[in-house]
Amino acid sequence: MVRQIDAAQAAQMIPDGATLMIGGFMSNGTPEILVDALIEKGVKNLTVIANDAGTTGTGIGKLIAAGAVRKIIASHIGLNPMAGQLMGEGKLEVELVPQGTLIEQIRAGGAGLGGVLTPTGLGTDVANGKQVISVNGKEFLLEEPLRADFALVRGSVVDEDGNIFYKGTTRNFNPVIATAADIVIAAAEQIVPPGEIPAESIATPGIFVDYMVGGEPV
């Protein structure tokens, strides 16, 4: 069985300067209970890899407002005005990556691949400093795989073996980032005994999950 801990214990595992992947799309599917615990701990200098910078007062937006994030790698930050402000002031490093490229880099990291070849970004600032590879006469950028020290995911239902079901659009980045980190912590709205989640409804097998935390708000 996956070890069950509380949110404060989870936060204590994450040191200053860690690299985190955090699930969610505009905070939908983001493990808020873990974000709040990190803020309560006062963690600093995080590198966050996620779809976006959250919104004002939700998800990753709260971490940024608390001064916990040194760098964010995301597909956009436009829904969080503070992220843009801090970037302009030189207080937050922002690396913007096309959304499809970002999730494929994470998938490659989880699968142990050497990277992703994509035409997206050729001839733009995205290509600066990156290797261009020709395949059958066509040019592609080599985008290197992404991994993290920790992945924080949110599950609608998690069983005691760590198998996760995500309701609706809360699924988003969560199943992919769960494959691409050294330690995976799942915040669960509901924890159930093994076997209660139909096999065909499991999006993240428990083999990827190290710890679970109950009490995620519905």
XYZ file of N, CA and C in Angstrom, residues 44-128:
255
model
N 11.052 28.050 -0.288
C 11.544 29.113 -1.161
C 12.293 28.522 -2.356
N 12.488 29.371 -3.370
C 13.363 29.075 -4.512
C 12.952 27.836 -5.295
N 11.662 27.599 -5.410
C 11.182 26.453 -6.168
C 11.281 26.714 -7.669
N 11.542 25.660 -8.413
C 11.320 25.664 -9.852
C 10.056 24.858 -10.098
N 9.074 25.469 -10.730
C 7.783 24.829 -10.961
C 7.603 24.566 -12.447
N 7.250 23.334 -12.783
C 6.922 22.954 -14.153
C 5.438 22.639 -14.184
N 4.694 23.370 -14.981
C 3.237 23.215 -14.979
C 2.664 23.798 -16.261
N 1.393 23.542 -16.494
C 0.753 24.102 -17.679
C 0.741 25.620 -17.656
N 0.515 26.202 -16.471
C 0.362 27.658 -16.376
C 0.726 28.117 -14.982
N 0.563 29.407 -14.743
C 0.931 30.005 -13.458
C -0.254 30.127 -12.516
N -1.318 29.372 -12.772
C -2.495 29.477 -11.932
C -3.200 30.809 -12.126
N -4.036 31.147 -11.193
C -4.741 32.428 -11.228
C -4.547 33.131 -9.891
N -4.968 34.360 -9.813
C -4.844 35.098 -8.559
C -5.608 34.375 -7.447
N -4.903 33.947 -6.429
C -5.537 33.324 -5.280
C -5.812 31.846 -5.410
N -5.374 31.202 -6.508
C -5.587 29.765 -6.636
C -4.324 29.088 -7.137
N -4.161 27.840 -6.732
C -3.111 26.984 -7.255
C -1.731 27.594 -7.197
N -1.007 27.475 -8.305
C 0.362 27.964 -8.381
C 0.412 29.468 -8.162
N -0.678 30.164 -8.477
C -0.739 31.601 -8.213
C -0.475 31.938 -6.759
N -0.923 31.078 -5.844
C -0.679 31.311 -4.415
C 0.798 31.139 -4.075
N 1.443 30.153 -4.689
C 2.875 29.959 -4.445
C 3.680 31.156 -4.937
N 3.302 31.676 -6.102
C 4.009 32.832 -6.654
C 3.801 34.056 -5.763
N 2.572 34.257 -5.306
C 2.280 35.399 -4.432
C 3.039 35.312 -3.117
N 3.298 34.098 -2.661
C 4.010 33.896 -1.401
C 5.522 34.012 -1.554
N 5.984 34.231 -2.771
C 7.415 34.352 -3.000
C 8.162 33.032 -2.964
N 7.444 31.933 -3.190
C 8.054 30.607 -3.084
C 8.705 30.137 -4.375
N 8.395 30.806 -5.493
C 8.823 30.311 -6.806
C 9.933 31.185 -7.378
N 11.050 30.558 -7.720
C 12.160 31.258 -8.367
C 12.012 31.236 -9.875
N 11.533 30.100 -10.409
C 11.424 29.927 -11.853
C 10.195 29.096 -12.165
N 9.513 29.433 -13.245
C 8.394 28.626 -13.708
C 8.583 28.301 -15.187
N 8.363 27.050 -15.519
C 8.361 26.579 -16.899
C 6.923 26.226 -17.225
N 6.306 26.958 -18.134
C 4.866 26.811 -18.364
C 4.531 27.228 -19.786
N 3.299 26.938 -20.180
C 2.863 27.316 -21.526
C 2.289 28.729 -21.570
N 1.814 29.236 -20.433
C 1.340 30.627 -20.392
C 1.225 31.090 -18.948
N 1.274 32.403 -18.748
C 1.129 32.974 -17.403
C 0.089 34.089 -17.385
N -0.621 34.277 -18.491
C -1.462 35.459 -18.674
C -2.621 35.605 -17.716
N -3.071 34.506 -17.109
C -4.196 34.590 -16.175
C -3.755 34.952 -14.759
N -2.455 35.145 -14.587
C -1.932 35.523 -13.278
C -1.125 36.813 -13.432
N -1.765 37.981 -13.251
C -1.069 39.256 -13.460
C 0.187 39.408 -12.620
N 0.186 38.826 -11.410
C 1.365 38.969 -10.556
C 2.577 38.283 -11.177
N 2.358 37.144 -11.845
C 3.482 36.458 -12.484
C 4.123 37.350 -13.535
N 3.293 38.019 -14.330
C 3.819 38.933 -15.333
C 4.550 40.107 -14.716
N 4.004 40.635 -13.634
C 4.635 41.759 -12.950
C 6.007 41.368 -12.402
N 6.064 40.210 -11.734
C 7.325 39.759 -11.152
C 8.352 39.433 -12.232
N 7.883 38.904 -13.347
C 8.787 38.641 -14.461
C 9.398 39.956 -14.959
N 8.554 40.973 -15.130
C 9.033 42.269 -15.594
C 10.005 42.920 -14.634
N 9.848 42.636 -13.343
C 10.731 43.202 -12.325
C 11.993 42.376 -12.128
N 12.104 41.263 -12.855
C 13.269 40.406 -12.704
C 13.259 39.547 -11.454
N 12.093 39.400 -10.839
C 11.991 38.627 -9.603
C 11.469 37.205 -9.816
N 11.035 36.907 -11.030
C 10.553 35.570 -11.365
C 11.065 35.212 -12.753
N 11.811 34.118 -12.838
C 12.284 33.646 -14.132
C 11.171 32.835 -14.783
N 10.840 33.177 -16.019
C 9.748 32.512 -16.735
C 10.282 31.933 -18.030
N 10.080 30.642 -18.216
C 10.401 29.977 -19.478
C 9.098 29.510 -20.102
N 8.707 30.136 -21.203
C 7.461 29.799 -21.868
C 7.714 28.750 -22.942
N 6.912 27.699 -22.917
C 7.066 26.567 -23.835
C 5.699 26.302 -24.466
N 5.636 26.116 -25.793
C 4.349 25.761 -26.399
C 3.726 24.558 -25.663
N 2.430 24.618 -25.453
C 1.781 23.642 -24.578
C 1.991 22.193 -25.031
N 1.836 21.939 -26.316
C 2.033 20.582 -26.809
C 3.461 20.110 -26.622
N 4.410 21.009 -26.845
C 5.817 20.669 -26.647
C 6.088 20.368 -25.181
N 5.532 21.189 -24.297
C 5.762 21.013 -22.856
C 5.310 19.646 -22.376
N 4.103 19.249 -22.723
C 3.603 17.970 -22.226
C 4.362 16.808 -22.853
N 4.828 16.984 -24.094
C 5.626 15.931 -24.724
C 7.010 15.836 -24.092
N 7.582 16.948 -23.673
C 8.858 16.905 -22.953
C 8.712 16.148 -21.639
N 7.594 16.377 -20.952
C 7.342 15.675 -19.697
C 7.107 14.189 -19.958
N 6.338 13.894 -20.998
C 6.092 12.494 -21.345
C 7.406 11.785 -21.654
N 8.289 12.471 -22.387
C 9.587 11.892 -22.715
C 10.408 11.641 -21.450
N 10.343 12.584 -20.515
C 11.051 12.399 -19.254
C 10.550 11.188 -18.489
N 9.240 10.978 -18.509
C 8.664 9.839 -17.818
C 8.958 8.522 -18.493
N 9.104 8.558 -19.820
C 9.321 7.328 -20.584
C 10.790 6.998 -20.773
N 11.668 7.860 -20.294
C 13.084 7.609 -20.444
C 13.607 7.861 -21.844
N 12.930 8.707 -22.607
C 13.342 9.022 -23.966
C 14.361 10.160 -23.966
N 15.064 10.278 -25.082
C 16.108 11.291 -25.169
C 15.630 12.667 -25.555
N 14.354 12.800 -25.855
C 13.807 14.094 -26.221
C 12.681 13.966 -27.225
N 12.232 15.104 -27.726
C 11.113 15.174 -28.660
C 11.542 16.018 -29.859
N 11.238 15.559 -31.064
C 11.481 16.342 -32.265
C 10.187 17.029 -32.679
N 10.233 18.350 -32.814
C 9.036 19.110 -33.161
C 9.393 20.269 -34.077
N 8.524 20.590 -35.039
C 8.751 21.779 -35.856
C 8.299 23.059 -35.168
N 7.557 22.932 -34.082
C 7.014 24.102 -33.395
C 8.141 24.949 -32.811
N 8.168 26.196 -33.183
C 9.173 27.116 -32.668
C 10.327 27.384 -33.602
N 10.421 26.634 -34.701
C 11.485 26.902 -35.672
C 11.385 28.342 -36.190
N 12.516 29.021 -36.252
C 12.525 30.380 -36.765
C 12.041 31.421 -35.774
N 11.852 31.032 -34.504
C 11.414 31.970 -33.468
C 12.408 31.952 -32.319
N 12.150 32.780 -31.309
C 13.021 32.810 -30.129
C 13.025 31.468 -29.401
N 11.980 30.672 -29.582
C 11.920 29.359 -28.943
C 13.107 28.498 -29.354
N 13.617 28.707 -30.564
C 14.693 27.867 -31.101
C 16.080 28.266 -30.618
N 16.189 29.402 -29.943
C 17.510 29.901 -29.548
C 18.256 28.887 -28.687
